Each structure stands twice: as structure tokens, then as C-alpha cells.
PDB file of C-alpha atoms in Angstrom:
ATOM      1  CA  MET A  15     -20.246  -3.320 -12.743  1.00  0.00           C
ATOM      2  CA  THR A  16     -21.825  -4.769  -9.641  1.00  0.00           C
ATOM      3  CA  LEU A  17     -18.720  -6.692  -8.746  1.00  0.00           C
ATOM      4  CA  GLY A  18     -16.625  -3.639  -9.288  1.00  0.00           C
ATOM      5  CA  LEU A  19     -18.856  -1.772  -6.846  1.00  0.00           C
ATOM      6  CA  VAL A  20     -18.557  -4.549  -4.301  1.00  0.00           C
ATOM      7  CA  VAL A  21     -14.794  -4.535  -4.609  1.00  0.00           C
ATOM      8  CA  GLY A  22     -14.871  -0.627  -4.173  1.00  0.00           C
ATOM      9  CA  VAL A  23     -17.028  -0.771  -1.070  1.00  0.00           C
ATOM     10  CA  LEU A  24     -14.751  -3.603   0.431  1.00  0.00           C
ATOM     11  CA  SER A  25     -11.590  -1.569  -0.325  1.00  0.00           C
ATOM     12  CA  VAL A  26     -12.842   1.569   1.281  1.00  0.00           C
ATOM     13  CA  SER A  27     -14.105  -0.426   4.211  1.00  0.00           C
ATOM     14  CA  LEU A  28     -10.666  -2.075   4.862  1.00  0.00           C
ATOM     15  CA  VAL A  29      -8.858   1.373   4.627  1.00  0.00           C
ATOM     16  CA  LEU A  30     -11.382   2.910   7.000  1.00  0.00           C
ATOM     17  CA  ALA A  31     -11.139  -0.085   9.467  1.00  0.00           C
ATOM     18  CA  GLY A  32      -7.419   0.318   9.491  1.00  0.00           C
ATOM     19  CA  ALA A  33      -7.903   4.014  10.264  1.00  0.00           C
ATOM     20  CA  ILE A  34     -10.302   3.259  12.998  1.00  0.00           C
ATOM     21  CA  ALA A  35      -8.043   0.667  14.460  1.00  0.00           C
ATOM     22  CA  ALA A  36      -5.109   3.041  14.476  1.00  0.00           C
ATOM     23  CA  TYR A  37      -7.192   5.595  16.301  1.00  0.00           C
ATOM     24  CA  THR A  38      -8.381   2.986  18.906  1.00  0.00           C
ATOM     25  CA  ASP A  39      -4.905   1.869  19.422  1.00  0.00           C
ATOM     26  CA  GLU A  40      -3.820   5.557  20.051  1.00  0.00           C
ATOM     27  CA  PHE A  41      -1.628   5.448  17.009  1.00  0.00           C
ATOM     28  CA  PHE A  42      -3.455   7.884  14.569  1.00  0.00           C
ATOM     29  CA  PHE A  43      -2.036  11.175  15.589  1.00  0.00           C
ATOM     30  CA  VAL A  44       1.250  12.231  16.926  1.00  0.00           C
ATOM     31  CA  SER A  45      -0.566  13.491  20.029  1.00  0.00           C
ATOM     32  CA  GLN A  46      -1.878  10.190  20.720  1.00  0.00           C
ATOM     33  CA  ILE A  47       1.663   8.659  20.584  1.00  0.00           C
ATOM     34  CA  ARG A  48       2.894  11.253  23.066  1.00  0.00           C
ATOM     35  CA  ALA A  49      -0.013  10.556  25.366  1.00  0.00           C
ATOM     36  CA  ARG A  50       1.124   6.935  25.510  1.00  0.00           C
ATOM     37  CA  ARG A  51       4.347   8.380  26.871  1.00  0.00           C
ATOM     38  CA  GLN A  52       6.413   7.101  24.005  1.00  0.00           C
ATOM     39  CA  GLN A  53       9.286   9.137  22.739  1.00  0.00           C
ATOM     40  CA  ARG A  54       9.033   8.028  19.159  1.00  0.00           C
ATOM     41  CA  GLY A  55       6.613   6.454  16.728  1.00  0.00           C
ATOM     42  CA  PHE A  56       5.094   6.274  13.253  1.00  0.00           C
ATOM     43  CA  PRO A  57       1.309   7.514  13.367  1.00  0.00           C
ATOM     44  CA  TYR A  58      -1.168   6.811  10.780  1.00  0.00           C
ATOM     45  CA  VAL A  59      -1.830  10.393   9.789  1.00  0.00           C
ATOM     46  CA  ILE A  60       1.576  10.888   8.290  1.00  0.00           C
ATOM     47  CA  HIS A  61       1.547   7.657   6.119  1.00  0.00           C
ATOM     48  CA  GLY A  62       1.013   8.988   2.587  1.00  0.00           C
ATOM     49  CA  GLY A  63       0.111   5.566   1.330  1.00  0.00           C
ATOM     50  CA  MET A  64      -3.030   5.368   3.583  1.00  0.00           C
ATOM     51  CA  TRP A  65      -4.437   8.539   1.993  1.00  0.00           C
ATOM     52  CA  SER A  66      -3.334   7.471  -1.452  1.00  0.00           C
ATOM     53  CA  ASP A  67      -5.112   4.046  -0.883  1.00  0.00           C
ATOM     54  CA  ILE A  68      -8.443   5.812  -0.459  1.00  0.00           C
ATOM     55  CA  VAL A  69      -7.892   8.426  -3.239  1.00  0.00           C
ATOM     56  CA  LEU A  70      -6.025   6.517  -5.915  1.00  0.00           C
ATOM     57  CA  ILE A  71      -5.973   2.731  -5.157  1.00  0.00           C
ATOM     58  CA  CYS A  72      -9.737   2.089  -4.223  1.00  0.00           C
ATOM     59  CA  PRO A  73     -11.166   3.879  -7.378  1.00  0.00           C
ATOM     60  CA  LEU A  74      -8.568   1.931  -9.490  1.00  0.00           C
ATOM     61  CA  LEU A  75      -9.533  -1.462  -8.111  1.00  0.00           C
ATOM     62  CA  THR A  76     -13.175  -0.635  -8.690  1.00  0.00           C
ATOM     63  CA  LEU A  77     -12.721   0.386 -12.250  1.00  0.00           C
ATOM     64  CA  ILE A  78     -10.437  -2.641 -13.073  1.00  0.00           C
ATOM     65  CA  VAL A  79     -12.788  -5.082 -11.683  1.00  0.00           C
ATOM     66  CA  ALA A  80     -15.858  -3.498 -13.248  1.00  0.00           C
ATOM     67  CA  ALA A  81     -14.328  -3.387 -16.745  1.00  0.00           C
ATOM     68  CA  TYR A  82     -12.329  -6.556 -16.977  1.00  0.00           C
ATOM     69  CA  ALA A  83     -13.235  -9.155 -14.328  1.00  0.00           C
ATOM     70  CA  GLY A  84     -15.331 -10.937 -16.930  1.00  0.00           C
ATOM     71  CA  SER A  85     -12.113 -11.924 -18.959  1.00  0.00           C
ATOM     72  CA  TRP A  86     -10.413 -13.438 -15.846  1.00  0.00           C
ATOM     73  CA  THR A  87     -10.821 -17.267 -15.024  1.00  0.00           C
ATOM     74  CA  LEU A  88     -11.456 -18.538 -11.532  1.00  0.00           C
ATOM     75  CA  ARG A  89      -8.049 -20.039 -11.539  1.00  0.00           C
ATOM     76  CA  ASP A  90      -6.466 -16.696 -12.540  1.00  0.00           C
ATOM     77  CA  ILE A  91      -8.286 -15.071  -9.737  1.00  0.00           C
ATOM     78  CA  LEU A  92      -7.271 -17.545  -7.099  1.00  0.00           C
ATOM     79  CA  CYS A  93      -3.661 -17.738  -8.136  1.00  0.00           C
ATOM     80  CA  ALA A  94      -3.426 -13.852  -8.143  1.00  0.00           C
ATOM     81  CA  LEU A  95      -5.121 -13.399  -4.802  1.00  0.00           C
ATOM     82  CA  VAL A  96      -2.958 -16.074  -3.177  1.00  0.00           C
ATOM     83  CA  ALA A  97       0.155 -14.499  -4.591  1.00  0.00           C
ATOM     84  CA  GLY A  98      -0.983 -11.070  -3.547  1.00  0.00           C
ATOM     85  CA  LEU A  99      -1.495 -12.027   0.009  1.00  0.00           C
ATOM     86  CA  ILE A 100       1.845 -13.864   0.180  1.00  0.00           C
ATOM     87  CA  VAL A 101       3.743 -10.811  -1.079  1.00  0.00           C
ATOM     88  CA  SER A 102       1.703  -8.576   1.248  1.00  0.00           C
ATOM     89  CA  TYR A 103       2.516 -10.693   4.337  1.00  0.00           C
ATOM     90  CA  GLY A 104       6.294 -10.777   3.411  1.00  0.00           C
ATOM     91  CA  LEU A 105       6.396  -6.877   3.042  1.00  0.00           C
ATOM     92  CA  HIS A 106       4.516  -6.336   6.279  1.00  0.00           C
ATOM     93  CA  PHE A 107       6.662  -8.771   8.147  1.00  0.00           C
ATOM     94  CA  ALA A 108       9.753  -7.272   6.810  1.00  0.00           C
ATOM     95  CA  SER A 109       8.802  -3.651   7.208  1.00  0.00           C
ATOM     96  CA  TYR A 110       6.705  -3.650  10.341  1.00  0.00           C
ATOM     97  CA  VAL A 111       7.195  -6.787  12.449  1.00  0.00           C
ATOM     98  CA  ARG A 112      10.851  -7.048  12.377  1.00  0.00           C
ATOM     99  CA  THR A 113      11.628  -3.442  13.122  1.00  0.00           C
ATOM    100  CA  ASP A 114      12.072  -2.109  16.572  1.00  0.00           C
ATOM    101  CA  PHE A 115      10.582   1.271  15.576  1.00  0.00           C
ATOM    102  CA  PRO A 116       7.056   1.602  16.913  1.00  0.00           C
ATOM    103  CA  THR A 117       4.452   2.100  14.122  1.00  0.00           C
ATOM    104  CA  PHE A 118       0.621   1.959  13.820  1.00  0.00           C
ATOM    105  CA  MET A 119       0.965  -1.199  11.699  1.00  0.00           C
ATOM    106  CA  GLY A 120       3.230  -3.116  13.983  1.00  0.00           C
ATOM    107  CA  PHE A 121       5.850  -3.134  16.625  1.00  0.00           C
ATOM    108  CA  ARG A 122       7.257  -5.315  19.412  1.00  0.00           C
ATOM    109  CA  GLY A 123       7.285  -8.303  16.830  1.00  0.00           C
ATOM    110  CA  ARG A 124       3.728  -8.237  15.899  1.00  0.00           C
ATOM    111  CA  LEU A 125       1.216  -6.653  13.622  1.00  0.00           C
ATOM    112  CA  THR A 126      -1.503  -4.216  15.075  1.00  0.00           C
ATOM    113  CA  MET A 127      -5.169  -4.623  14.018  1.00  0.00           C
ATOM    114  CA  SER A 128      -4.553  -1.754  11.602  1.00  0.00           C
ATOM    115  CA  GLY A 129      -1.538  -3.611  10.156  1.00  0.00           C
ATOM    116  CA  TRP A 130      -3.776  -6.624   9.662  1.00  0.00           C
ATOM    117  CA  CYS A 131      -6.371  -4.598   7.858  1.00  0.00           C
ATOM    118  CA  HIS A 132      -3.671  -3.250   5.566  1.00  0.00           C
ATOM    119  CA  LEU A 133      -2.198  -6.613   5.024  1.00  0.00           C
ATOM    120  CA  VAL A 134      -5.400  -7.938   3.688  1.00  0.00           C
ATOM    121  CA  PHE A 135      -6.159  -4.778   1.640  1.00  0.00           C
ATOM    122  CA  MET A 136      -2.668  -4.730   0.087  1.00  0.00           C
ATOM    123  CA  GLY A 137      -2.958  -8.533  -0.664  1.00  0.00           C
ATOM    124  CA  TYR A 138      -6.107  -8.400  -2.683  1.00  0.00           C
ATOM    125  CA  ALA A 139      -5.170  -5.070  -4.401  1.00  0.00           C
ATOM    126  CA  LEU A 140      -1.892  -6.633  -5.517  1.00  0.00           C
ATOM    127  CA  GLY A 141      -3.952  -9.534  -6.654  1.00  0.00           C
ATOM    128  CA  VAL A 142      -6.335  -7.358  -8.799  1.00  0.00           C
ATOM    129  CA  PHE A 143      -3.394  -5.413 -10.314  1.00  0.00           C
ATOM    130  CA  ALA A 144      -1.700  -8.776 -11.090  1.00  0.00           C
ATOM    131  CA  LEU A 145      -4.831  -9.740 -12.977  1.00  0.00           C
ATOM    132  CA  PHE A 146      -4.902  -6.535 -14.806  1.00  0.00           C
ATOM    133  CA  TYR A 147      -1.379  -6.772 -15.923  1.00  0.00           C
ATOM    134  CA  PHE A 148      -0.950 -10.490 -16.548  1.00  0.00           C
ATOM    135  CA  ALA A 149      -4.443 -11.741 -17.363  1.00  0.00           C
ATOM    136  CA  THR A 150      -6.000  -8.918 -19.308  1.00  0.00           C
ATOM    137  CA  ASN A 151      -5.141  -8.578 -23.014  1.00  0.00           C
ATOM    138  CA  THR A 152      -7.801  -6.158 -24.002  1.00  0.00           C
ATOM    139  CA  ALA A 153      -7.137  -3.265 -21.728  1.00  0.00           C
ATOM    140  CA  ASP A 154      -7.619   0.242 -23.105  1.00  0.00           C
ATOM    141  CA  HIS A 155      -4.198   1.847 -23.855  1.00  0.00           C
ATOM    142  CA  LEU A 156      -5.008   5.090 -22.106  1.00  0.00           C
ATOM    143  CA  PHE A 157      -6.232   3.222 -19.064  1.00  0.00           C
ATOM    144  CA  VAL A 158      -3.096   1.136 -18.786  1.00  0.00           C
ATOM    145  CA  VAL A 159      -0.981   4.429 -18.948  1.00  0.00           C
ATOM    146  CA  ILE A 160      -3.230   5.911 -16.241  1.00  0.00           C
ATOM    147  CA  VAL A 161      -3.163   2.892 -13.958  1.00  0.00           C
ATOM    148  CA  SER A 162       0.691   2.522 -14.425  1.00  0.00           C
ATOM    149  CA  PHE A 163       1.322   6.200 -13.662  1.00  0.00           C
ATOM    150  CA  SER A 164      -1.084   6.182 -10.646  1.00  0.00           C
ATOM    151  CA  LEU A 165       0.796   3.065  -9.149  1.00  0.00           C
ATOM    152  CA  GLY A 166       4.182   4.610  -9.802  1.00  0.00           C
ATOM    153  CA  ALA A 167       2.953   7.827  -7.964  1.00  0.00           C
ATOM    154  CA  HIS A 168       1.465   5.781  -5.201  1.00  0.00           C
ATOM    155  CA  VAL A 169       4.890   4.316  -4.426  1.00  0.00           C
ATOM    156  CA  LEU A 170       6.376   7.690  -3.886  1.00  0.00           C
ATOM    157  CA  ILE A 171       3.328   9.058  -2.053  1.00  0.00           C
ATOM    158  CA  SER A 172       3.484   6.111   0.346  1.00  0.00           C
ATOM    159  CA  GLN A 173       7.073   7.282   1.362  1.00  0.00           C
ATOM    160  CA  SER A 174       6.469  11.148   1.385  1.00  0.00           C
ATOM    161  CA  GLY A 175       5.154  11.253   4.926  1.00  0.00           C
ATOM    162  CA  GLN A 176       8.116   9.258   6.457  1.00  0.00           C
ATOM    163  CA  ILE A 177      10.579  11.328   4.456  1.00  0.00           C
ATOM    164  CA  PHE A 178       8.951  14.667   5.540  1.00  0.00           C
ATOM    165  CA  ALA A 179       8.782  13.496   9.125  1.00  0.00           C
ATOM    166  CA  SER A 180      12.428  12.342   9.255  1.00  0.00           C
ATOM    167  CA  ILE A 181      13.527  15.781   8.023  1.00  0.00           C
ATOM    168  CA  TYR A 182      11.196  18.081  10.060  1.00  0.00           C
ATOM    169  CA  ALA A 183      10.253  15.998  13.085  1.00  0.00           C
ATOM    170  CA  PRO A 184      13.373  14.151  14.238  1.00  0.00           C
ATOM    171  CA  ASP A 185      12.414  14.265  17.906  1.00  0.00           C
ATOM    172  CA  TRP A 186       9.512  11.663  17.572  1.00  0.00           C
ATOM    173  CA  PHE A 187      10.401  10.213  14.188  1.00  0.00           C
ATOM    174  CA  THR A 188      13.930   8.839  14.475  1.00  0.00           C
ATOM    175  CA  ASP A 189      13.584   6.402  11.450  1.00  0.00           C
ATOM    176  CA  ARG A 190      15.643   7.347   8.458  1.00  0.00           C
ATOM    177  CA  PRO A 191      13.766   6.242   5.251  1.00  0.00           C
ATOM    178  CA  LEU A 192      16.113   7.879   2.815  1.00  0.00           C
ATOM    179  CA  ARG A 193      18.968   5.630   4.162  1.00  0.00           C
ATOM    180  CA  ASN A 194      16.840   2.439   3.809  1.00  0.00           C
ATOM    181  CA  PRO A 195      18.059   0.260   0.928  1.00  0.00           C
ATOM    182  CA  GLN A 196      14.867  -1.811   1.126  1.00  0.00           C
ATOM    183  CA  MET A 197      12.734   1.114   0.391  1.00  0.00           C
ATOM    184  CA  TRP A 198      14.613   2.161  -2.650  1.00  0.00           C
ATOM    185  CA  ALA A 199      14.810  -1.494  -3.840  1.00  0.00           C
ATOM    186  CA  ILE A 200      11.010  -1.908  -3.644  1.00  0.00           C
ATOM    187  CA  THR A 201      10.468   1.449  -5.330  1.00  0.00           C
ATOM    188  CA  LEU A 202      12.847   0.673  -8.220  1.00  0.00           C
ATOM    189  CA  LEU A 203      11.538  -2.765  -8.685  1.00  0.00           C
ATOM    190  CA  THR A 204       8.025  -1.558  -8.772  1.00  0.00           C
ATOM    191  CA  TRP A 205       8.769   0.976 -11.393  1.00  0.00           C
ATOM    192  CA  LEU A 206      10.636  -1.521 -13.487  1.00  0.00           C
ATOM    193  CA  VAL A 207       7.750  -3.964 -13.471  1.00  0.00           C
ATOM    194  CA  LEU A 208       5.228  -1.178 -14.191  1.00  0.00           C
ATOM    195  CA  ILE A 209       7.273   0.091 -17.148  1.00  0.00           C
ATOM    196  CA  TRP A 210       7.775  -3.484 -18.435  1.00  0.00           C
ATOM    197  CA  ARG A 211       4.144  -4.387 -18.330  1.00  0.00           C
ATOM    198  CA  CYS A 212       2.741  -1.210 -19.490  1.00  0.00           C
ATOM    199  CA  SER A 213       4.957  -1.293 -22.577  1.00  0.00           C
ATOM    200  CA  THR A 214       4.016  -4.907 -23.262  1.00  0.00           C
ATOM    201  CA  LEU A 215       0.350  -4.245 -22.997  1.00  0.00           C
ATOM    202  CA  LEU A 216       0.541  -1.285 -25.098  1.00  0.00           C
ATOM    203  CA  ARG A 217       2.218  -3.319 -27.912  1.00  0.00           C
ATOM    204  CA  LEU A 218      -0.525  -5.962 -27.876  1.00  0.00           C
ATOM    205  CA  HIS A 219      -2.848  -4.082 -30.017  1.00  0.00           C
TER     206      HIS A 219
END
């Protein structure tokens, strides 16, 4: 339980650090972007994933670690965390470094401090979820369903702000997420993996 609380505090701290960094960089609100005399941008406040991180992901990480960390080996933990950080780096690089659309996570070929905070948060979050799905054979069935449903919803929530902004605020948000094949590919792949592992774990007992 103590380790779960430590993970929970670390999770919340990273999300809050990312929010503070975005505000300091004047990329938290739309008004801050306009004050920078930029015509377009992607502020922190409209990214649904940031709010879902604090409401859904942080509590899930806390509960998972508190309940099941004792069944994981040190090798499992290290492998999962390294893999999670590698995947997180790849996603951040593809989404926020290679784009020419200014965002609170990255632009002009680099990640911002907020982007680095989220890269680390997402990396170890992916590691914990990998441990839950691939190194835990005693997970409660109802909890497996709740975690899987929450993660599936998180993927959609993460895109909701961008989609809303692209429809109702085309003057400062010129990106077109609905036309982005990468977004749909990641969403579909995530759902397929969740369905596969959820069904597998439910059949174990």
C-alpha cells in the first residue's frame, strides 16, 4: 500500500509539474498563446488527456501498484519501465517534435519542459499498465474490466479537446486531428490490445 501511495504522489506531481511548466511557458491558456503573438497553437487547457491523467490514470496507477506490485519481479519491473519509456519517447517525438504546429509539449524540433514531464509520466504509466496486463495473473476480474474500460475511454478523452477545437476554433487551432491517420491507428491499436489482454486475463480463472 505504501508503494502505491508513493506512485500516486509521483504521478500527480508529474502531471502538476507539466501544468506549471506549460503555464510558465505561456502555453496553458489560449490567451497566453495570443499574448505571445502567435496565430495558432495547442494550449494545455484543451488537452483532454492531461485532465484524464489526473482523474483516471493517477488513481489507477496507485491502485494497481498497491494491489499487485508484490507479484512482480525486479526484472519484470525494469523491463516494463524501459519499454514504457522507449514507447513514450517515440510517441512524443512523432507527435510533438516532428510537427510544425506549436504545442505546449513541443515545437520547433524540441520538447518543452511540460513535454518532458509528460514523457516521463507516460513512460512509467505504460510500464505499470504493462506489468498489470502481462505480469499479473491474479487480477480481480471486475478490476480488469474497469482498468480496460478506463484506458479505452482515456484514449478518446485525450483526443476530445483537439477535435472540439478543430471544429469550433479554427482561427487558432489549425490542426486537423480527425484527418490524422496516426491518431486513428494508435486508437485502434490500443483498443485491440486492451480487448485482447482483458479477455485473456478474464479466462485465466
